Amino acid sequence: MRPYRHREGDDVGDPHRVGVVGLGVISRAYLDTLANHPAVSIVAVADLDASRSAAVAAMIPGAEALSVEHLFDRPDVQTVLNLTIPAAHAEISLGAIDAGKSVYVEKPLAVAFPDGRSIIDRAASAGVRVGCAPDTVLGTGTQTARAAIDGGLIGRPLSASAVMVTPGHERWHPHPDFYYAPGGGPLLDMGPYYISALIHLLGPVRAVSGSASRLRAERVIGSGPRLGHRIPVQVDTHVTGVLEHASGALSTITTTFDGVATTAAPIEVHGETGTLAVPDPNYFDGEVRLFALGGNGWRVVAPRAGYVDGSRGIGLIDDVTGDGQRPPRAGGDVGLHVLDTMTTLLRAAAEGRRIELTTVVERPELVPLTPVEEWKAHHGTRKVRRP
Ligand SMILES: NC(=O)c1ccc[n+]([C@@H]2O[C@H](COP(=O)([O-])OP(=O)(O)OC[C@H]3O[C@@H](n4cnc5c(N)ncnc54)[C@H](O)[C@@H]3O)[C@@H](O)[C@H]2O)c1
């Protein structure tokens, strides 16, 4: 991936101009982070539902409600923030890249691996950047655990477990259809948090195996205007797997929409001389705890890395305020490796065998401990010239 190209003179210091496509449930969290952030300026918003874009534009000074095509055509949009449903991620991201924009896309990068591959390859040819959620793993939770591992607190890391149990998002999401359509399911939906965290903690994955099952053929919407509607379940809703990391460490992962609750730590990492309990990678913070070999209990590891009080959108801020030389920490290459891990695991489960991945990725750089005042006040953005 090529870095942003720098501009000289008066342009240096201008906010990075963002167009947002997709203004549903999660867009509010992003807008809360980005709408007032000095490093970015939201100049355009678009949604299939024009009433949503009009409502959001009315809330953000300087933002214009546009059709998706017009947003792509607007020369001043530097990055398209793609918050559409997973099935639309590839179409919107590729459209933006073809219009010369960088992209930051919600997870997963795409629902099919070849589409994810196209996004990364076409962005590289166009000289634009790709960022991909989740950026929660840049918060103090996952980053402190990673710093603890790198600092030798558990000796050589050997294995990890990741557990996500929920009875299903249809209980609270007003339009949960996509979670049960191809490209949905617990692994593609929630796996990106856990697998991204495992990549930050233990490095890339080289091979996977797994098994999957399905509890029900239908789900019932539990909120909103379609309360009580039945939706079909077209994907497996309980997915388990083993990830073999390139380092030799083994992670076991369980993601399910078919369970009620769990007492398991979201992630545990076991090393030769200690075990770390890692907080939920769906959140930015939370307590990291260590049980050292020979010790007499768990002790809290004070935050030592990551964005303090991070919030969604910080992955984009991290990139536009970076030096332009390193790949985005919440990067498209990580998103592609996560997608490869997930889609290959589902194939391994369907075919009943172990499969090696086709992608490799560098472990992203550690985020230094960054106080909230520091990342919220950042004024220095790199400048982007459209190719
Ligand atoms: N809801 C959450 O809590 C949550 C949390 C983290 C991440 N995410 C991710 O965020 C993304 C969006 O989820 P959501 O819950 O906000 O979904 P949503 O259905 O509430 O919103 C999606 C929006 O995108 C619009 N859209 C869909 N296709 C489009 C297209 N082709 N062009 C323009 N607009 C289009 C829809 O009209 C809708 O307004 C998904 O990738 C999801 O995995 C959601």
Short mmCIF file of C-alpha atoms and ligand atoms in Angstrom, two decimals:
data_model
loop_
_atom_site.label_atom_id
_atom_site.label_comp_id
_atom_site.label_asym_id
_atom_site.label_seq_id
_atom_site.Cartn_x
_atom_site.Cartn_y
_atom_site.Cartn_z
CA MET A 1 0.00 0.00 0.00
CA ARG A 2 1.33 3.43 -0.90
CA PRO A 3 1.38 6.26 1.64
CA TYR A 4 -0.61 9.41 1.22
CA ARG A 5 1.28 11.94 -0.80
CA HIS A 6 2.21 15.05 1.08
CA ARG A 7 1.23 18.54 0.07
CA GLU A 8 3.28 21.61 0.75
CA GLY A 9 2.56 25.12 2.00
CA ASP A 10 -0.91 26.35 2.91
CA ASP A 11 -2.54 22.97 2.53
CA VAL A 12 -0.56 21.47 5.40
CA GLY A 13 -2.73 21.39 8.53
CA ASP A 14 -6.14 21.34 6.80
CA PRO A 15 -8.52 18.73 8.13
CA HIS A 16 -8.82 15.49 6.18
CA ARG A 17 -12.09 15.60 4.20
CA VAL A 18 -14.42 12.65 4.62
CA GLY A 19 -17.60 11.55 2.85
CA VAL A 20 -19.73 9.07 4.80
CA VAL A 21 -21.80 6.42 2.98
CA GLY A 22 -24.28 4.44 5.12
CA LEU A 23 -26.05 6.23 7.95
CA GLY A 24 -27.59 3.46 10.04
CA VAL A 25 -27.14 2.31 13.64
CA ILE A 26 -23.33 2.43 13.86
CA SER A 27 -22.94 5.76 12.04
CA ARG A 28 -23.90 7.65 15.18
CA ALA A 29 -20.86 6.33 17.07
CA TYR A 30 -18.56 7.38 14.22
CA LEU A 31 -20.14 10.80 13.88
CA ASP A 32 -19.78 11.36 17.64
CA THR A 33 -16.04 10.81 17.28
CA LEU A 34 -15.42 12.47 13.94
CA ALA A 35 -17.88 15.35 13.55
CA ASN A 36 -16.03 17.57 16.01
CA HIS A 37 -12.54 16.21 15.57
CA PRO A 38 -10.04 18.81 14.34
CA ALA A 39 -8.18 16.32 12.14
CA VAL A 40 -11.19 15.51 9.95
CA SER A 41 -14.02 17.35 8.30
CA ILE A 42 -17.19 15.56 7.18
CA VAL A 43 -18.08 17.29 3.93
CA ALA A 44 -20.68 14.91 2.47
CA VAL A 45 -23.03 12.12 3.56
CA ALA A 46 -25.05 9.61 1.54
CA ASP A 47 -27.46 6.75 2.12
CA LEU A 48 -29.88 4.76 -0.02
CA ASP A 49 -32.49 6.36 2.21
CA ALA A 50 -32.30 10.09 1.31
CA SER A 51 -34.19 11.09 4.44
CA ARG A 52 -31.32 9.71 6.55
CA SER A 53 -28.70 11.70 4.68
CA ALA A 54 -30.77 14.86 4.90
CA ALA A 55 -31.21 14.38 8.66
CA VAL A 56 -27.50 13.77 9.26
CA ALA A 57 -26.39 16.66 7.03
CA ALA A 58 -28.65 18.94 9.01
CA MET A 59 -26.69 18.02 12.15
CA ILE A 60 -23.19 18.57 10.80
CA PRO A 61 -22.17 22.07 9.73
CA GLY A 62 -20.56 21.98 6.29
CA ALA A 63 -21.83 18.51 5.39
CA GLU A 64 -23.94 18.11 2.26
CA ALA A 65 -26.49 15.32 1.67
CA LEU A 66 -25.76 13.71 -1.70
CA SER A 67 -26.44 10.57 -3.69
CA VAL A 68 -23.64 8.00 -3.47
CA GLU A 69 -22.60 8.77 -7.06
CA HIS A 70 -22.42 12.50 -6.41
CA LEU A 71 -20.42 11.90 -3.25
CA PHE A 72 -17.90 9.88 -5.28
CA ASP A 73 -17.79 12.68 -7.87
CA ARG A 74 -17.04 15.39 -5.32
CA PRO A 75 -13.38 16.27 -5.80
CA ASP A 76 -12.79 17.44 -2.24
CA VAL A 77 -13.73 14.09 -0.63
CA GLN A 78 -10.42 12.41 0.27
CA THR A 79 -11.67 9.36 2.16
CA VAL A 80 -15.00 7.55 1.88
CA LEU A 81 -16.09 6.19 5.24
CA ASN A 82 -18.11 3.12 4.27
CA LEU A 83 -20.65 2.25 7.00
CA THR A 84 -23.06 0.31 4.81
CA ILE A 85 -24.18 -3.25 5.48
CA PRO A 86 -21.56 -5.95 4.84
CA ALA A 87 -23.12 -7.03 1.50
CA ALA A 88 -22.56 -3.50 0.14
CA HIS A 89 -19.00 -3.04 1.49
CA ALA A 90 -17.26 -4.19 -1.70
CA GLU A 91 -19.44 -2.27 -4.15
CA ILE A 92 -19.15 1.01 -2.24
CA SER A 93 -15.43 0.63 -1.46
CA LEU A 94 -14.55 -0.26 -5.06
CA GLY A 95 -16.68 2.62 -6.36
CA ALA A 96 -14.84 5.01 -4.06
CA ILE A 97 -11.41 3.65 -5.00
CA ASP A 98 -12.24 3.92 -8.70
CA ALA A 99 -13.15 7.56 -8.06
CA GLY A 100 -9.66 8.09 -6.56
CA LYS A 101 -10.70 8.11 -2.90
CA SER A 102 -9.13 6.36 0.05
CA VAL A 103 -11.55 4.16 1.98
CA TYR A 104 -12.19 3.29 5.61
CA VAL A 105 -14.74 0.48 5.81
CA GLU A 106 -16.68 -1.13 8.63
CA LYS A 107 -15.99 -4.79 9.23
CA PRO A 108 -15.84 -7.18 7.56
CA LEU A 109 -13.74 -5.79 4.69
CA ALA A 110 -16.10 -7.68 2.33
CA VAL A 111 -18.26 -10.77 2.65
CA ALA A 112 -16.41 -12.78 -0.02
CA PHE A 113 -12.64 -13.11 -0.03
CA PRO A 114 -12.16 -12.31 -3.76
CA ASP A 115 -13.99 -9.00 -3.24
CA GLY A 116 -11.72 -8.16 -0.32
CA ARG A 117 -8.69 -9.03 -2.45
CA SER A 118 -10.00 -6.70 -5.22
CA ILE A 119 -10.40 -3.82 -2.78
CA ILE A 120 -6.79 -4.12 -1.62
CA ASP A 121 -5.35 -4.66 -5.10
CA ARG A 122 -7.31 -1.86 -6.78
CA ALA A 123 -6.45 0.55 -3.96
CA ALA A 124 -2.77 -0.30 -4.38
CA SER A 125 -2.95 0.36 -8.13
CA ALA A 126 -4.81 3.63 -7.55
CA GLY A 127 -2.34 4.77 -4.87
CA VAL A 128 -5.06 5.23 -2.23
CA ARG A 129 -5.26 3.80 1.28
CA VAL A 130 -7.65 1.29 2.83
CA GLY A 131 -8.54 1.22 6.51
CA CYS A 132 -10.86 -1.35 8.04
CA ALA A 133 -12.68 -1.72 11.34
CA PRO A 134 -12.45 -2.82 14.06
CA ASP A 135 -10.45 -0.03 15.65
CA THR A 136 -11.57 -1.07 19.13
CA VAL A 137 -8.36 -3.12 19.26
CA LEU A 138 -6.38 0.15 19.22
CA GLY A 139 -7.81 0.98 22.65
CA THR A 140 -6.10 0.39 25.99
CA GLY A 141 -7.64 -3.10 26.44
CA THR A 142 -6.08 -5.04 23.58
CA GLN A 143 -3.02 -2.76 23.31
CA THR A 144 -2.11 -3.12 27.00
CA ALA A 145 -2.36 -6.90 26.67
CA ARG A 146 -0.15 -6.78 23.60
CA ALA A 147 2.40 -4.59 25.41
CA ALA A 148 2.34 -7.05 28.32
CA ILE A 149 3.10 -9.93 25.97
CA ASP A 150 5.83 -7.97 24.18
CA GLY A 151 7.25 -7.01 27.58
CA GLY A 152 7.64 -10.69 28.53
CA LEU A 153 5.02 -10.79 31.32
CA ILE A 154 3.81 -14.28 30.29
CA GLY A 155 7.01 -15.56 28.74
CA ARG A 156 6.66 -17.16 25.32
CA PRO A 157 2.97 -17.00 24.28
CA LEU A 158 1.75 -20.47 23.37
CA SER A 159 -2.01 -20.38 22.99
CA ALA A 160 -5.17 -18.32 23.32
CA SER A 161 -8.91 -18.77 23.55
CA ALA A 162 -11.54 -16.36 22.24
CA VAL A 163 -15.21 -16.73 23.17
CA MET A 164 -18.22 -14.73 21.94
CA VAL A 165 -21.66 -15.90 23.04
CA THR A 166 -24.93 -14.08 22.34
CA PRO A 167 -28.49 -15.25 21.70
CA GLY A 168 -28.58 -13.08 18.55
CA HIS A 169 -28.70 -9.43 17.44
CA GLU A 170 -32.34 -9.67 16.27
CA ARG A 171 -33.27 -9.08 19.89
CA TRP A 172 -32.15 -5.41 19.65
CA HIS A 173 -31.27 -4.49 16.01
CA PRO A 174 -34.31 -3.13 14.10
CA HIS A 175 -33.06 -4.51 10.73
CA PRO A 176 -31.13 -7.68 11.63
CA ASP A 177 -31.65 -9.47 8.28
CA PHE A 178 -28.00 -9.13 7.24
CA TYR A 179 -26.76 -11.05 10.28
CA TYR A 180 -28.57 -14.18 8.99
CA ALA A 181 -27.94 -13.74 5.25
CA PRO A 182 -24.86 -14.98 3.37
CA GLY A 183 -21.98 -12.88 4.65
CA GLY A 184 -23.55 -12.74 8.11
CA GLY A 185 -23.39 -15.24 10.97
CA PRO A 186 -21.46 -14.88 14.23
CA LEU A 187 -18.00 -15.42 12.75
CA LEU A 188 -18.19 -12.80 9.99
CA ASP A 189 -20.04 -10.39 12.28
CA MET A 190 -18.12 -10.68 15.56
CA GLY A 191 -15.06 -12.66 14.47
CA PRO A 192 -13.30 -9.51 13.19
CA TYR A 193 -13.00 -8.17 16.77
CA TYR A 194 -11.54 -11.37 18.17
CA ILE A 195 -9.36 -12.32 15.22
CA SER A 196 -8.01 -8.75 14.85
CA ALA A 197 -7.16 -8.80 18.56
CA LEU A 198 -5.48 -12.19 18.21
CA ILE A 199 -3.40 -10.83 15.32
CA HIS A 200 -2.31 -7.84 17.43
CA LEU A 201 -1.52 -10.20 20.33
CA LEU A 202 0.00 -13.22 18.60
CA GLY A 203 0.65 -12.22 14.99
CA PRO A 204 -0.75 -13.55 11.71
CA VAL A 205 -2.52 -16.86 11.15
CA ARG A 206 -1.14 -19.50 8.79
CA ALA A 207 -3.83 -22.25 8.83
CA VAL A 208 -7.29 -22.96 10.23
CA SER A 209 -9.69 -25.81 10.95
CA GLY A 210 -13.22 -25.68 12.33
CA SER A 211 -16.78 -26.92 12.76
CA ALA A 212 -20.12 -25.11 12.53
CA SER A 213 -23.82 -25.70 13.21
CA ARG A 214 -27.21 -23.96 13.12
CA LEU A 215 -29.87 -23.91 15.83
CA ARG A 216 -32.96 -22.50 14.04
CA ALA A 217 -34.22 -21.89 10.51
CA GLU A 218 -35.90 -18.58 11.45
CA ARG A 219 -35.38 -15.67 13.83
CA VAL A 220 -37.93 -13.18 15.18
CA ILE A 221 -37.17 -9.42 15.16
CA GLY A 222 -37.38 -8.08 18.72
CA SER A 223 -37.55 -4.30 18.22
CA GLY A 224 -38.44 -1.46 15.85
CA PRO A 225 -41.09 -1.13 13.15
CA ARG A 226 -40.81 -4.80 12.13
CA LEU A 227 -41.19 -6.17 15.68
CA GLY A 228 -42.37 -9.79 15.51
CA HIS A 229 -41.42 -10.32 11.82
CA ARG A 230 -39.74 -13.63 11.03
CA ILE A 231 -36.53 -13.65 9.03
CA PRO A 232 -34.85 -16.69 7.46
CA VAL A 233 -31.53 -18.02 8.77
CA GLN A 234 -29.30 -18.80 5.78
CA VAL A 235 -25.97 -19.24 7.58
CA ASP A 236 -24.43 -21.28 10.37
CA THR A 237 -24.99 -19.57 13.71
CA HIS A 238 -22.45 -21.46 15.87
CA VAL A 239 -18.88 -21.49 14.56
CA THR A 240 -15.81 -22.90 16.31
CA GLY A 241 -12.26 -23.13 15.05
CA VAL A 242 -8.55 -23.48 15.68
CA LEU A 243 -6.21 -20.80 14.32
CA GLU A 244 -2.57 -21.79 13.88
CA HIS A 245 -0.49 -18.62 14.09
CA ALA A 246 2.70 -18.26 12.05
CA SER A 247 4.54 -18.04 15.41
CA GLY A 248 3.38 -21.57 16.26
CA ALA A 249 0.85 -20.37 18.87
CA LEU A 250 -2.64 -21.92 18.66
CA SER A 251 -5.88 -20.00 19.24
CA THR A 252 -9.26 -21.63 19.70
CA ILE A 253 -12.28 -19.48 18.81
CA THR A 254 -15.98 -19.87 19.53
CA THR A 255 -18.51 -17.44 18.07
CA THR A 256 -22.19 -18.14 18.49
CA PHE A 257 -25.64 -16.63 18.13
CA ASP A 258 -26.97 -19.85 19.70
CA GLY A 259 -25.93 -19.40 23.33
CA VAL A 260 -27.41 -17.41 26.20
CA ALA A 261 -24.42 -16.31 28.30
CA THR A 262 -20.84 -17.18 29.24
CA THR A 263 -18.45 -16.69 32.14
CA ALA A 264 -15.42 -17.19 29.88
CA ALA A 265 -13.00 -14.30 29.45
CA PRO A 266 -13.50 -12.82 25.96
CA ILE A 267 -9.85 -13.66 25.29
CA GLU A 268 -7.21 -15.44 27.36
CA VAL A 269 -3.58 -15.78 26.34
CA HIS A 270 -1.44 -18.49 27.89
CA GLY A 271 2.33 -18.24 27.98
CA GLU A 272 5.11 -20.28 29.54
CA THR A 273 5.14 -18.17 32.71
CA GLY A 274 1.71 -16.57 32.92
CA THR A 275 -1.85 -16.19 31.66
CA LEU A 276 -3.43 -12.91 30.57
CA ALA A 277 -7.17 -12.25 30.68
CA VAL A 278 -7.90 -9.77 27.89
CA PRO A 279 -11.02 -7.56 27.87
CA ASP A 280 -13.76 -7.70 25.25
CA PRO A 281 -12.26 -6.57 21.91
CA ASN A 282 -15.66 -5.14 20.95
CA TYR A 283 -14.78 -2.31 23.39
CA PHE A 284 -11.80 -0.01 23.57
CA ASP A 285 -10.91 -0.42 27.22
CA GLY A 286 -11.40 -2.82 30.12
CA GLU A 287 -9.10 -4.48 32.63
CA VAL A 288 -6.20 -6.64 31.57
CA ARG A 289 -5.38 -9.20 34.27
CA LEU A 290 -2.32 -11.37 34.78
CA PHE A 291 -1.87 -14.63 36.68
CA ALA A 292 1.88 -15.25 36.88
CA LEU A 293 3.27 -18.74 37.32
CA GLY A 294 3.93 -19.23 41.05
CA GLY A 295 1.78 -16.22 41.93
CA ASN A 296 -1.25 -16.42 44.19
CA GLY A 297 -3.94 -14.76 42.12
CA TRP A 298 -4.91 -12.39 39.35
CA ARG A 299 -3.52 -8.87 39.35
CA VAL A 300 -4.52 -5.95 37.16
CA VAL A 301 -2.02 -4.74 34.58
CA ALA A 302 -2.28 -0.94 34.50
CA PRO A 303 -2.93 0.55 31.04
CA ARG A 304 0.42 0.81 29.28
CA ALA A 305 -0.53 1.19 25.61
CA GLY A 306 -3.42 2.25 23.38
CA TYR A 307 -5.78 5.19 22.92
CA VAL A 308 -7.32 6.14 26.26
CA ASP A 309 -11.13 6.44 26.00
CA GLY A 310 -11.04 5.52 22.33
CA SER A 311 -14.20 5.53 20.28
CA ARG A 312 -15.25 4.32 16.83
CA GLY A 313 -13.51 6.23 14.08
CA ILE A 314 -10.17 6.43 15.89
CA GLY A 315 -8.71 4.03 13.33
CA LEU A 316 -9.25 6.69 10.68
CA ILE A 317 -7.83 9.42 12.94
CA ASP A 318 -4.84 7.20 13.71
CA ASP A 319 -4.14 6.96 10.00
CA VAL A 320 -4.69 10.55 8.89
CA THR A 321 -2.61 11.88 11.78
CA GLY A 322 0.17 9.34 11.28
CA ASP A 323 3.43 9.84 9.44
CA GLY A 324 2.08 8.42 6.18
CA GLN A 325 4.86 5.86 6.04
CA ARG A 326 3.52 3.03 8.19
CA PRO A 327 0.43 1.07 7.07
CA PRO A 328 -2.81 2.01 8.86
CA ARG A 329 -2.97 0.16 12.20
CA ALA A 330 -6.65 -0.56 11.52
CA GLY A 331 -5.63 -1.40 8.00
CA GLY A 332 -7.14 -3.02 4.96
CA ASP A 333 -4.34 -5.60 4.90
CA VAL A 334 -5.30 -6.71 8.41
CA GLY A 335 -8.97 -6.68 7.32
CA LEU A 336 -8.11 -8.92 4.36
CA HIS A 337 -6.17 -11.34 6.57
CA VAL A 338 -9.08 -11.45 9.01
CA LEU A 339 -11.49 -12.09 6.12
CA ASP A 340 -9.19 -14.82 4.80
CA THR A 341 -9.09 -16.40 8.28
CA MET A 342 -12.88 -16.34 8.60
CA THR A 343 -13.87 -17.49 5.13
CA THR A 344 -11.21 -20.20 5.15
CA LEU A 345 -12.39 -21.37 8.58
CA LEU A 346 -15.96 -21.64 7.29
CA ARG A 347 -14.70 -23.60 4.28
CA ALA A 348 -12.60 -25.83 6.54
CA ALA A 349 -15.72 -26.49 8.63
CA ALA A 350 -17.82 -27.30 5.55
CA GLU A 351 -15.15 -29.58 4.11
CA GLY A 352 -14.00 -31.09 7.42
CA ARG A 353 -10.29 -30.37 6.97
CA ARG A 354 -7.39 -28.06 7.86
CA ILE A 355 -6.64 -25.35 5.27
CA GLU A 356 -3.68 -22.99 4.92
CA LEU A 357 -4.35 -19.28 4.35
CA THR A 358 -3.25 -17.45 1.22
CA THR A 359 -2.60 -14.07 2.88
CA VAL A 360 0.08 -12.91 5.28
CA VAL A 361 0.19 -9.66 7.22
CA GLU A 362 2.62 -7.82 9.44
CA ARG A 363 1.57 -7.47 13.06
CA PRO A 364 0.44 -3.80 13.27
CA GLU A 365 2.63 -1.43 15.29
CA LEU A 366 1.83 -0.99 18.97
CA VAL A 367 -0.18 2.14 19.83
CA PRO A 368 1.75 4.10 22.49
CA LEU A 369 -0.34 5.06 25.54
CA THR A 370 -2.14 8.16 24.21
CA PRO A 371 -4.24 10.29 26.58
CA VAL A 372 -7.66 11.32 25.34
CA GLU A 373 -6.77 15.04 25.31
CA GLU A 374 -3.89 14.25 23.00
CA TRP A 375 -5.75 12.26 20.33
CA LYS A 376 -8.84 14.49 20.46
CA ALA A 377 -6.80 17.65 20.03
CA HIS A 378 -4.54 16.46 17.24
CA HIS A 379 -4.24 19.09 14.53
CA GLY A 380 -1.51 17.74 12.32
CA THR A 381 -2.93 15.70 9.46
CA ARG A 382 -1.09 14.40 6.48
CA LYS A 383 -2.21 15.81 3.19
CA VAL A 384 -3.62 13.73 0.39
CA ARG A 385 -3.43 14.58 -3.26
CA ARG A 386 -5.88 12.66 -5.36
CA PRO A 387 -4.14 10.56 -8.00
N1 LIG B 1 -24.92 -1.98 14.73
C1 LIG B 1 -23.83 -2.15 15.42
O1 LIG B 1 -23.82 -2.16 16.67
C2 LIG B 1 -22.52 -2.33 14.72
C3 LIG B 1 -21.38 -2.33 15.51
C4 LIG B 1 -20.15 -2.41 14.90
C5 LIG B 1 -20.07 -2.52 13.54
N2 LIG B 1 -21.19 -2.57 12.78
C6 LIG B 1 -21.03 -2.70 11.32
O2 LIG B 1 -21.43 -1.48 10.73
C7 LIG B 1 -21.99 -1.73 9.44
C8 LIG B 1 -23.36 -1.14 9.38
O3 LIG B 1 -24.14 -1.70 10.41
P1 LIG B 1 -25.44 -0.94 10.96
O4 LIG B 1 -25.83 -1.70 12.16
O5 LIG B 1 -25.18 0.51 11.06
O6 LIG B 1 -26.44 -1.27 9.76
P2 LIG B 1 -27.81 -0.49 9.42
O7 LIG B 1 -28.62 -1.40 8.60
O8 LIG B 1 -28.38 0.12 10.65
O9 LIG B 1 -27.28 0.75 8.52
C9 LIG B 1 -26.71 0.56 7.22
C10 LIG B 1 -27.05 1.79 6.39
O10 LIG B 1 -26.41 1.65 5.11
C11 LIG B 1 -27.33 2.03 4.10
N3 LIG B 1 -26.95 1.32 2.89
C12 LIG B 1 -26.97 0.01 2.65
N4 LIG B 1 -26.54 -0.27 1.39
C13 LIG B 1 -26.21 0.92 0.85
C14 LIG B 1 -25.72 1.30 -0.42
N5 LIG B 1 -25.45 0.41 -1.37
N6 LIG B 1 -25.50 2.62 -0.64
C15 LIG B 1 -25.76 3.55 0.32
N7 LIG B 1 -26.26 3.24 1.54
C16 LIG B 1 -26.47 1.93 1.79
C17 LIG B 1 -28.68 1.62 4.64
O11 LIG B 1 -29.72 2.35 3.99
C18 LIG B 1 -28.54 1.95 6.12
O12 LIG B 1 -28.91 3.28 6.41
C19 LIG B 1 -21.94 -3.24 9.23
O13 LIG B 1 -20.79 -3.57 8.52
C20 LIG B 1 -21.84 -3.78 10.66
O14 LIG B 1 -21.14 -5.01 10.70
C21 LIG B 1 -22.42 -2.43 13.34
#
